[in-house]
Amino acid sequence: MAIKKYYDSDCNLGVLDGKTVAVIGFGSQGHAHAQNLHDSGVDVVVGVRKDGASWKKVEAAGLKVATIEDATKDADVVMILLPDEKIAEVYKKQIEPNLKEGAALAFAHGFNIRYQQIVPPKGVDVFMAAPKGPGHTVRSTYVNGKGVPCLIAVEQNATGDAYKLCLLYTS
């Protein structure tokens, strides 16, 4: 297996211009992804349960918050950052019916795709962007002007831009 290193200079930084990223979940990885994207100028909305404890945390962080369904409806990229054992049910009930054609579905772990707990529709991109560190490290490293290594993979390239989008998401 070949390993290739990518850097910000390898990315087309305009790929996310005018697009909305929905980060589903605000736990260890969710808070870091949402805040880092927001601080990078990306239009981010965090999807959580309306009555859940995370709703107020998202608001306190100064981020847009919505139900999972509403966050998904308007998103060009939907990054699911929930515990693996909860992803399939949330996807089937709240994300899949609201996922628009041509959007990208993203994960930080490949379990649900690899074991076909989720079978995405043909018209969406599917990629994995998996930082190699806990969320607090991902966030603090970003705040200090650096980044953590990240594994990437593209499972489905419906638009032809999944690879570029995945690289940009991780930069």
Short mmCIF file of N, CA and C in Angstrom, two decimals:
data_model
loop_
_atom_site.label_atom_id
_atom_site.label_comp_id
_atom_site.label_asym_id
_atom_site.label_seq_id
_atom_site.Cartn_x
_atom_site.Cartn_y
_atom_site.Cartn_z
N MET A 1 0.85 -1.17 0.00
CA MET A 1 0.00 0.00 0.00
C MET A 1 0.89 1.23 0.00
N ALA A 2 0.62 2.12 -0.92
CA ALA A 2 1.37 3.37 -1.00
C ALA A 2 0.79 4.40 -0.05
N ILE A 3 1.66 5.14 0.57
CA ILE A 3 1.22 6.21 1.45
C ILE A 3 1.67 7.53 0.81
N LYS A 4 0.76 8.46 0.74
CA LYS A 4 1.07 9.76 0.16
C LYS A 4 0.69 10.82 1.17
N LYS A 5 1.54 11.80 1.34
CA LYS A 5 1.26 12.92 2.23
C LYS A 5 0.70 14.06 1.39
N TYR A 6 -0.33 14.71 1.93
CA TYR A 6 -0.91 15.89 1.29
C TYR A 6 -0.80 17.07 2.25
N TYR A 7 -0.73 18.24 1.67
CA TYR A 7 -0.64 19.48 2.44
C TYR A 7 -1.68 20.46 1.92
N ASP A 8 -1.87 21.57 2.62
CA ASP A 8 -2.85 22.57 2.18
C ASP A 8 -2.62 22.98 0.73
N SER A 9 -1.37 23.03 0.32
CA SER A 9 -1.05 23.45 -1.04
C SER A 9 -1.54 22.46 -2.10
N ASP A 10 -1.90 21.24 -1.68
CA ASP A 10 -2.43 20.23 -2.59
C ASP A 10 -3.94 20.36 -2.79
N CYS A 11 -4.57 21.28 -2.08
CA CYS A 11 -6.02 21.39 -2.08
C CYS A 11 -6.49 22.60 -2.87
N ASN A 12 -7.66 22.47 -3.47
CA ASN A 12 -8.33 23.60 -4.10
C ASN A 12 -9.19 24.24 -3.03
N LEU A 13 -8.73 25.32 -2.45
CA LEU A 13 -9.41 25.92 -1.31
C LEU A 13 -10.77 26.52 -1.65
N GLY A 14 -11.10 26.63 -2.92
CA GLY A 14 -12.39 27.17 -3.32
C GLY A 14 -13.51 26.14 -3.39
N VAL A 15 -13.20 24.88 -3.19
CA VAL A 15 -14.20 23.82 -3.34
C VAL A 15 -15.38 24.01 -2.39
N LEU A 16 -15.16 24.56 -1.21
CA LEU A 16 -16.26 24.74 -0.25
C LEU A 16 -16.90 26.12 -0.31
N ASP A 17 -16.44 26.99 -1.18
CA ASP A 17 -17.04 28.32 -1.29
C ASP A 17 -18.52 28.21 -1.63
N GLY A 18 -19.35 28.88 -0.83
CA GLY A 18 -20.78 28.89 -1.07
C GLY A 18 -21.49 27.61 -0.67
N LYS A 19 -20.80 26.70 -0.03
CA LYS A 19 -21.40 25.43 0.39
C LYS A 19 -21.60 25.44 1.90
N THR A 20 -22.55 24.62 2.33
CA THR A 20 -22.83 24.46 3.76
C THR A 20 -22.41 23.07 4.20
N VAL A 21 -21.70 23.01 5.33
CA VAL A 21 -21.32 21.74 5.93
C VAL A 21 -22.15 21.54 7.19
N ALA A 22 -22.83 20.40 7.26
CA ALA A 22 -23.56 20.03 8.48
C ALA A 22 -22.70 19.04 9.25
N VAL A 23 -22.37 19.39 10.47
CA VAL A 23 -21.65 18.48 11.36
C VAL A 23 -22.72 17.89 12.27
N ILE A 24 -22.89 16.58 12.18
CA ILE A 24 -23.92 15.90 12.96
C ILE A 24 -23.26 15.35 14.22
N GLY A 25 -23.62 15.92 15.34
CA GLY A 25 -23.03 15.55 16.63
C GLY A 25 -22.07 16.62 17.11
N PHE A 26 -21.98 16.79 18.42
CA PHE A 26 -21.11 17.81 19.00
C PHE A 26 -20.31 17.24 20.17
N GLY A 27 -19.88 15.98 20.00
CA GLY A 27 -19.05 15.33 21.01
C GLY A 27 -17.59 15.61 20.76
N SER A 28 -16.74 14.66 21.07
CA SER A 28 -15.29 14.84 20.97
C SER A 28 -14.84 15.34 19.59
N GLN A 29 -15.21 14.65 18.54
CA GLN A 29 -14.82 15.08 17.20
C GLN A 29 -15.72 16.19 16.67
N GLY A 30 -17.01 16.12 16.96
CA GLY A 30 -17.96 17.08 16.42
C GLY A 30 -17.63 18.52 16.76
N HIS A 31 -17.31 18.76 18.02
CA HIS A 31 -17.01 20.15 18.40
C HIS A 31 -15.76 20.65 17.69
N ALA A 32 -14.77 19.79 17.55
CA ALA A 32 -13.51 20.20 16.91
C ALA A 32 -13.73 20.47 15.42
N HIS A 33 -14.41 19.56 14.71
CA HIS A 33 -14.67 19.76 13.28
C HIS A 33 -15.47 21.05 13.07
N ALA A 34 -16.55 21.20 13.83
CA ALA A 34 -17.43 22.36 13.62
C ALA A 34 -16.70 23.68 13.88
N GLN A 35 -15.98 23.76 14.98
CA GLN A 35 -15.29 25.00 15.31
C GLN A 35 -14.14 25.28 14.34
N ASN A 36 -13.39 24.26 13.96
CA ASN A 36 -12.29 24.47 13.02
C ASN A 36 -12.80 24.92 11.66
N LEU A 37 -13.86 24.28 11.17
CA LEU A 37 -14.44 24.68 9.89
C LEU A 37 -14.96 26.11 9.97
N HIS A 38 -15.69 26.42 11.03
CA HIS A 38 -16.24 27.77 11.21
C HIS A 38 -15.12 28.81 11.23
N ASP A 39 -14.06 28.53 12.00
CA ASP A 39 -12.94 29.47 12.09
C ASP A 39 -12.18 29.60 10.77
N SER A 40 -12.36 28.63 9.88
CA SER A 40 -11.73 28.68 8.55
C SER A 40 -12.62 29.38 7.53
N GLY A 41 -13.78 29.88 7.98
CA GLY A 41 -14.66 30.62 7.09
C GLY A 41 -15.70 29.78 6.37
N VAL A 42 -15.85 28.53 6.75
CA VAL A 42 -16.84 27.65 6.13
C VAL A 42 -18.20 27.88 6.79
N ASP A 43 -19.27 27.83 6.01
CA ASP A 43 -20.63 27.92 6.53
C ASP A 43 -20.98 26.58 7.17
N VAL A 44 -21.06 26.58 8.50
CA VAL A 44 -21.28 25.35 9.26
C VAL A 44 -22.57 25.44 10.05
N VAL A 45 -23.30 24.33 10.06
CA VAL A 45 -24.45 24.18 10.95
C VAL A 45 -24.26 22.85 11.68
N VAL A 46 -24.53 22.84 12.97
CA VAL A 46 -24.38 21.63 13.76
C VAL A 46 -25.76 21.03 13.99
N GLY A 47 -25.90 19.78 13.62
CA GLY A 47 -27.16 19.06 13.80
C GLY A 47 -27.12 18.21 15.05
N VAL A 48 -28.04 18.48 15.96
CA VAL A 48 -28.15 17.71 17.21
C VAL A 48 -29.63 17.56 17.56
N ARG A 49 -29.92 16.74 18.59
CA ARG A 49 -31.30 16.60 19.06
C ARG A 49 -31.77 17.91 19.67
N LYS A 50 -33.00 18.28 19.34
CA LYS A 50 -33.56 19.56 19.81
C LYS A 50 -33.51 19.70 21.33
N ASP A 51 -33.82 18.64 22.04
CA ASP A 51 -33.84 18.72 23.50
C ASP A 51 -32.57 18.16 24.15
N GLY A 52 -31.58 17.87 23.34
CA GLY A 52 -30.36 17.27 23.86
C GLY A 52 -29.47 18.28 24.56
N ALA A 53 -28.56 17.78 25.36
CA ALA A 53 -27.64 18.63 26.13
C ALA A 53 -26.70 19.42 25.21
N SER A 54 -26.43 18.90 24.03
CA SER A 54 -25.48 19.57 23.12
C SER A 54 -26.04 20.84 22.51
N TRP A 55 -27.36 20.97 22.43
CA TRP A 55 -27.95 22.15 21.78
C TRP A 55 -27.40 23.44 22.38
N LYS A 56 -27.44 23.53 23.70
CA LYS A 56 -26.95 24.74 24.39
C LYS A 56 -25.43 24.90 24.24
N LYS A 57 -24.70 23.79 24.19
CA LYS A 57 -23.25 23.86 24.01
C LYS A 57 -22.91 24.44 22.64
N VAL A 58 -23.66 24.04 21.62
CA VAL A 58 -23.43 24.58 20.27
C VAL A 58 -23.70 26.08 20.26
N GLU A 59 -24.82 26.48 20.86
CA GLU A 59 -25.15 27.91 20.93
C GLU A 59 -24.07 28.68 21.68
N ALA A 60 -23.60 28.12 22.80
CA ALA A 60 -22.58 28.80 23.60
C ALA A 60 -21.27 28.94 22.83
N ALA A 61 -21.02 28.03 21.89
CA ALA A 61 -19.81 28.11 21.07
C ALA A 61 -19.97 29.11 19.93
N GLY A 62 -21.16 29.69 19.79
CA GLY A 62 -21.38 30.68 18.75
C GLY A 62 -21.62 30.11 17.37
N LEU A 63 -22.04 28.85 17.32
CA LEU A 63 -22.27 28.19 16.05
C LEU A 63 -23.76 28.07 15.75
N LYS A 64 -24.09 27.94 14.47
CA LYS A 64 -25.48 27.70 14.10
C LYS A 64 -25.86 26.28 14.52
N VAL A 65 -27.06 26.14 15.07
CA VAL A 65 -27.53 24.84 15.52
C VAL A 65 -28.91 24.57 14.91
N ALA A 66 -29.17 23.30 14.60
CA ALA A 66 -30.45 22.90 14.03
C ALA A 66 -30.70 21.44 14.37
N THR A 67 -31.92 21.01 14.13
CA THR A 67 -32.18 19.58 14.28
C THR A 67 -31.36 18.85 13.21
N ILE A 68 -31.16 17.58 13.40
CA ILE A 68 -30.40 16.79 12.43
C ILE A 68 -31.08 16.85 11.06
N GLU A 69 -32.40 16.76 11.05
CA GLU A 69 -33.15 16.80 9.79
C GLU A 69 -32.93 18.12 9.07
N ASP A 70 -33.10 19.24 9.78
CA ASP A 70 -32.96 20.55 9.16
C ASP A 70 -31.52 20.84 8.74
N ALA A 71 -30.57 20.42 9.52
CA ALA A 71 -29.16 20.62 9.16
C ALA A 71 -28.84 19.86 7.87
N THR A 72 -29.37 18.65 7.74
CA THR A 72 -29.11 17.82 6.56
C THR A 72 -29.75 18.39 5.31
N LYS A 73 -30.96 18.91 5.41
CA LYS A 73 -31.71 19.41 4.24
C LYS A 73 -30.94 20.46 3.46
N ASP A 74 -30.26 21.33 4.15
CA ASP A 74 -29.58 22.45 3.50
C ASP A 74 -28.09 22.20 3.24
N ALA A 75 -27.60 21.03 3.62
CA ALA A 75 -26.15 20.79 3.58
C ALA A 75 -25.67 20.24 2.24
N ASP A 76 -24.50 20.72 1.86
CA ASP A 76 -23.79 20.17 0.71
C ASP A 76 -22.85 19.05 1.14
N VAL A 77 -22.40 19.11 2.40
CA VAL A 77 -21.59 18.06 3.01
C VAL A 77 -22.22 17.74 4.36
N VAL A 78 -22.45 16.46 4.63
CA VAL A 78 -22.98 16.03 5.92
C VAL A 78 -21.94 15.13 6.56
N MET A 79 -21.26 15.65 7.59
CA MET A 79 -20.24 14.90 8.31
C MET A 79 -20.90 14.31 9.55
N ILE A 80 -20.97 12.98 9.62
CA ILE A 80 -21.62 12.30 10.74
C ILE A 80 -20.56 11.94 11.78
N LEU A 81 -20.67 12.56 12.95
CA LEU A 81 -19.69 12.37 14.02
C LEU A 81 -20.39 11.94 15.30
N LEU A 82 -21.09 10.83 15.19
CA LEU A 82 -21.79 10.22 16.31
C LEU A 82 -21.09 8.91 16.65
N PRO A 83 -21.40 8.32 17.80
CA PRO A 83 -20.84 6.99 18.09
C PRO A 83 -21.27 5.99 17.01
N ASP A 84 -20.35 5.11 16.60
CA ASP A 84 -20.62 4.15 15.53
C ASP A 84 -21.93 3.39 15.72
N GLU A 85 -22.22 3.00 16.95
CA GLU A 85 -23.39 2.17 17.19
C GLU A 85 -24.71 2.94 17.03
N LYS A 86 -24.65 4.26 16.95
CA LYS A 86 -25.87 5.07 16.79
C LYS A 86 -26.05 5.59 15.36
N ILE A 87 -24.98 5.55 14.58
CA ILE A 87 -25.01 6.19 13.27
C ILE A 87 -26.06 5.60 12.34
N ALA A 88 -26.15 4.28 12.22
CA ALA A 88 -27.06 3.66 11.25
C ALA A 88 -28.52 4.07 11.51
N GLU A 89 -28.94 4.05 12.75
CA GLU A 89 -30.33 4.41 13.07
C GLU A 89 -30.59 5.89 12.79
N VAL A 90 -29.70 6.75 13.21
CA VAL A 90 -29.87 8.19 12.96
C VAL A 90 -29.86 8.45 11.45
N TYR A 91 -28.97 7.79 10.74
CA TYR A 91 -28.92 7.97 9.29
C TYR A 91 -30.25 7.58 8.65
N LYS A 92 -30.74 6.40 8.96
CA LYS A 92 -31.97 5.90 8.32
C LYS A 92 -33.19 6.77 8.64
N LYS A 93 -33.29 7.24 9.87
CA LYS A 93 -34.49 7.98 10.29
C LYS A 93 -34.41 9.49 10.02
N GLN A 94 -33.22 10.09 10.17
CA GLN A 94 -33.13 11.54 10.16
C GLN A 94 -32.31 12.13 9.02
N ILE A 95 -31.32 11.39 8.56
CA ILE A 95 -30.44 11.94 7.53
C ILE A 95 -30.86 11.51 6.13
N GLU A 96 -31.00 10.23 5.90
CA GLU A 96 -31.29 9.72 4.55
C GLU A 96 -32.51 10.38 3.90
N PRO A 97 -33.63 10.55 4.62
CA PRO A 97 -34.79 11.18 3.96
C PRO A 97 -34.57 12.66 3.61
N ASN A 98 -33.54 13.26 4.16
CA ASN A 98 -33.29 14.70 3.96
C ASN A 98 -32.02 15.00 3.17
N LEU A 99 -31.31 13.97 2.78
CA LEU A 99 -30.04 14.13 2.06
C LEU A 99 -30.32 14.47 0.61
N LYS A 100 -29.78 15.59 0.15
CA LYS A 100 -30.07 16.01 -1.21
C LYS A 100 -29.12 15.37 -2.22
N GLU A 101 -29.62 15.19 -3.42
CA GLU A 101 -28.84 14.65 -4.53
C GLU A 101 -27.61 15.52 -4.75
N GLY A 102 -26.46 14.90 -4.93
CA GLY A 102 -25.23 15.62 -5.19
C GLY A 102 -24.48 16.06 -3.94
N ALA A 103 -25.07 15.84 -2.78
CA ALA A 103 -24.39 16.18 -1.53
C ALA A 103 -23.28 15.16 -1.26
N ALA A 104 -22.48 15.43 -0.26
CA ALA A 104 -21.45 14.48 0.17
C ALA A 104 -21.80 14.01 1.58
N LEU A 105 -21.63 12.73 1.79
CA LEU A 105 -21.83 12.11 3.09
C LEU A 105 -20.46 11.72 3.60
N ALA A 106 -20.10 12.18 4.79
CA ALA A 106 -18.75 11.98 5.30
C ALA A 106 -18.76 11.37 6.69
N PHE A 107 -17.69 10.67 6.98
CA PHE A 107 -17.54 9.97 8.25
C PHE A 107 -16.11 10.16 8.74
N ALA A 108 -15.90 9.98 10.04
CA ALA A 108 -14.54 9.99 10.60
C ALA A 108 -14.08 8.58 10.92
N HIS A 109 -14.93 7.61 10.61
CA HIS A 109 -14.61 6.20 10.85
C HIS A 109 -15.35 5.40 9.79
N GLY A 110 -14.74 4.35 9.29
CA GLY A 110 -15.32 3.61 8.17
C GLY A 110 -16.26 2.48 8.52
N PHE A 111 -16.52 2.22 9.79
CA PHE A 111 -17.29 1.05 10.21
C PHE A 111 -18.63 0.92 9.49
N ASN A 112 -19.45 1.96 9.54
CA ASN A 112 -20.82 1.85 9.01
C ASN A 112 -20.87 1.67 7.50
N ILE A 113 -19.90 2.17 6.79
CA ILE A 113 -19.83 1.96 5.34
C ILE A 113 -19.23 0.59 5.05
N ARG A 114 -18.13 0.26 5.68
CA ARG A 114 -17.44 -1.02 5.44
C ARG A 114 -18.35 -2.20 5.71
N TYR A 115 -19.13 -2.15 6.78
CA TYR A 115 -20.00 -3.27 7.14
C TYR A 115 -21.44 -3.05 6.69
N GLN A 116 -21.63 -2.15 5.77
CA GLN A 116 -22.90 -1.88 5.09
C GLN A 116 -24.07 -1.66 6.05
N GLN A 117 -23.76 -1.03 7.18
CA GLN A 117 -24.84 -0.58 8.07
C GLN A 117 -25.56 0.58 7.40
N ILE A 118 -24.81 1.28 6.53
CA ILE A 118 -25.36 2.36 5.71
C ILE A 118 -24.98 2.06 4.27
N VAL A 119 -25.98 2.12 3.41
CA VAL A 119 -25.75 2.00 1.96
C VAL A 119 -26.24 3.31 1.36
N PRO A 120 -25.33 4.22 1.07
CA PRO A 120 -25.72 5.55 0.58
C PRO A 120 -26.35 5.47 -0.81
N PRO A 121 -27.21 6.43 -1.12
CA PRO A 121 -27.76 6.48 -2.48
C PRO A 121 -26.66 6.75 -3.50
N LYS A 122 -26.89 6.34 -4.73
CA LYS A 122 -25.88 6.46 -5.79
C LYS A 122 -25.51 7.90 -6.11
N GLY A 123 -26.39 8.86 -5.89
CA GLY A 123 -26.16 10.24 -6.30
C GLY A 123 -25.42 11.11 -5.31
N VAL A 124 -24.78 10.52 -4.29
CA VAL A 124 -24.02 11.31 -3.32
C VAL A 124 -22.58 10.84 -3.25
N ASP A 125 -21.68 11.76 -2.95
CA ASP A 125 -20.29 11.40 -2.68
C ASP A 125 -20.21 10.83 -1.27
N VAL A 126 -19.29 9.91 -1.05
CA VAL A 126 -19.07 9.34 0.27
C VAL A 126 -17.57 9.32 0.53
N PHE A 127 -17.16 9.97 1.63
CA PHE A 127 -15.74 9.95 1.97
C PHE A 127 -15.53 9.85 3.47
N MET A 128 -14.31 9.48 3.82
CA MET A 128 -13.90 9.42 5.23
C MET A 128 -12.76 10.42 5.42
N ALA A 129 -12.87 11.20 6.46
CA ALA A 129 -11.83 12.11 6.90
C ALA A 129 -11.63 11.85 8.39
N ALA A 130 -10.58 11.10 8.71
CA ALA A 130 -10.40 10.61 10.07
C ALA A 130 -9.14 11.19 10.71
N PRO A 131 -9.28 12.26 11.50
CA PRO A 131 -8.12 12.82 12.20
C PRO A 131 -7.53 11.79 13.15
N LYS A 132 -6.22 11.74 13.23
CA LYS A 132 -5.56 10.80 14.11
C LYS A 132 -5.25 11.45 15.45
N GLY A 133 -6.31 11.78 16.15
CA GLY A 133 -6.19 12.36 17.48
C GLY A 133 -7.57 12.62 18.04
N PRO A 134 -7.69 12.68 19.35
CA PRO A 134 -8.98 13.01 19.95
C PRO A 134 -9.39 14.44 19.62
N GLY A 135 -10.66 14.73 19.74
CA GLY A 135 -11.18 16.04 19.36
C GLY A 135 -10.49 17.21 20.02
N HIS A 136 -10.20 17.10 21.31
CA HIS A 136 -9.56 18.25 21.98
C HIS A 136 -8.17 18.52 21.40
N THR A 137 -7.48 17.46 20.93
CA THR A 137 -6.18 17.65 20.29
C THR A 137 -6.34 18.24 18.90
N VAL A 138 -7.34 17.77 18.17
CA VAL A 138 -7.63 18.32 16.84
C VAL A 138 -7.89 19.82 16.96
N ARG A 139 -8.69 20.20 17.95
CA ARG A 139 -9.03 21.61 18.14
C ARG A 139 -7.83 22.43 18.61
N SER A 140 -7.13 21.99 19.65
CA SER A 140 -6.02 22.79 20.19
C SER A 140 -4.88 22.91 19.19
N THR A 141 -4.65 21.89 18.41
CA THR A 141 -3.60 21.94 17.39
C THR A 141 -3.97 22.96 16.32
N TYR A 142 -5.25 22.99 15.92
CA TYR A 142 -5.73 23.97 14.95
C TYR A 142 -5.57 25.39 15.50
N VAL A 143 -5.99 25.59 16.74
CA VAL A 143 -5.90 26.92 17.37
C VAL A 143 -4.45 27.40 17.39
N ASN A 144 -3.51 26.47 17.50
CA ASN A 144 -2.09 26.82 17.50
C ASN A 144 -1.50 26.90 16.09
N GLY A 145 -2.37 26.90 15.07
CA GLY A 145 -1.91 27.11 13.71
C GLY A 145 -1.34 25.89 13.00
N LYS A 146 -1.63 24.74 13.52
CA LYS A 146 -1.11 23.50 12.93
C LYS A 146 -2.27 22.53 12.69
N GLY A 147 -1.95 21.30 12.38
CA GLY A 147 -2.97 20.28 12.17
C GLY A 147 -2.46 18.94 12.65
N VAL A 148 -3.36 17.97 12.68
CA VAL A 148 -2.99 16.60 13.02
C VAL A 148 -3.06 15.77 11.75
N PRO A 149 -2.31 14.68 11.69
CA PRO A 149 -2.44 13.79 10.52
C PRO A 149 -3.88 13.28 10.42
N CYS A 150 -4.28 12.97 9.20
CA CYS A 150 -5.65 12.54 8.97
C CYS A 150 -5.65 11.47 7.88
N LEU A 151 -6.38 10.40 8.11
CA LEU A 151 -6.56 9.39 7.08
C LEU A 151 -7.75 9.78 6.22
N ILE A 152 -7.64 9.55 4.92
CA ILE A 152 -8.74 9.87 4.03
C ILE A 152 -9.06 8.66 3.14
N ALA A 153 -10.29 8.60 2.70
CA ALA A 153 -10.71 7.56 1.76
C ALA A 153 -11.96 8.05 1.05
N VAL A 154 -12.09 7.68 -0.20
CA VAL A 154 -13.31 7.98 -0.96
C VAL A 154 -13.96 6.65 -1.31
N GLU A 155 -15.18 6.48 -0.89
CA GLU A 155 -15.94 5.26 -1.16
C GLU A 155 -16.79 5.41 -2.42
N GLN A 156 -17.32 6.60 -2.63
CA GLN A 156 -18.23 6.83 -3.76
C GLN A 156 -18.00 8.23 -4.31
N ASN A 157 -17.77 8.32 -5.60
CA ASN A 157 -17.44 9.59 -6.24
C ASN A 157 -18.53 9.95 -7.25
N ALA A 158 -19.72 10.25 -6.77
CA ALA A 158 -20.87 10.51 -7.64
C ALA A 158 -20.71 11.79 -8.45
N THR A 159 -20.11 12.81 -7.87
CA THR A 159 -20.00 14.11 -8.55
C THR A 159 -18.71 14.28 -9.33
N GLY A 160 -17.75 13.41 -9.08
CA GLY A 160 -16.44 13.56 -9.69
C GLY A 160 -15.51 14.45 -8.87
N ASP A 161 -16.02 15.03 -7.79
CA ASP A 161 -15.23 15.93 -6.95
C ASP A 161 -15.01 15.42 -5.53
N ALA A 162 -15.36 14.18 -5.26
CA ALA A 162 -15.29 13.66 -3.89
C ALA A 162 -13.87 13.71 -3.33
N TYR A 163 -12.89 13.37 -4.14
CA TYR A 163 -11.51 13.36 -3.67
C TYR A 163 -11.03 14.77 -3.32
N LYS A 164 -11.33 15.73 -4.21
CA LYS A 164 -10.95 17.13 -3.95
C LYS A 164 -11.63 17.64 -2.69
N LEU A 165 -12.91 17.30 -2.54
CA LEU A 165 -13.68 17.73 -1.38
C LEU A 165 -13.12 17.12 -0.09
N CYS A 166 -12.79 15.85 -0.14
CA CYS A 166 -12.22 15.18 1.02
C CYS A 166 -10.89 15.81 1.42
N LEU A 167 -10.03 16.06 0.45
CA LEU A 167 -8.75 16.70 0.76
C LEU A 167 -8.95 18.07 1.39
N LEU A 168 -9.85 18.85 0.82
CA LEU A 168 -10.10 20.19 1.35
C LEU A 168 -10.68 20.11 2.76
N TYR A 169 -11.61 19.19 2.98
CA TYR A 169 -12.22 19.05 4.31
C TYR A 169 -11.14 18.83 5.37
N THR A 170 -10.12 18.09 5.04
CA THR A 170 -9.10 17.76 6.04
C THR A 170 -8.00 18.80 6.16
N SER A 171 -7.98 19.80 5.26
CA SER A 171 -6.88 20.76 5.30
C SER A 171 -7.09 21.84 6.35
#
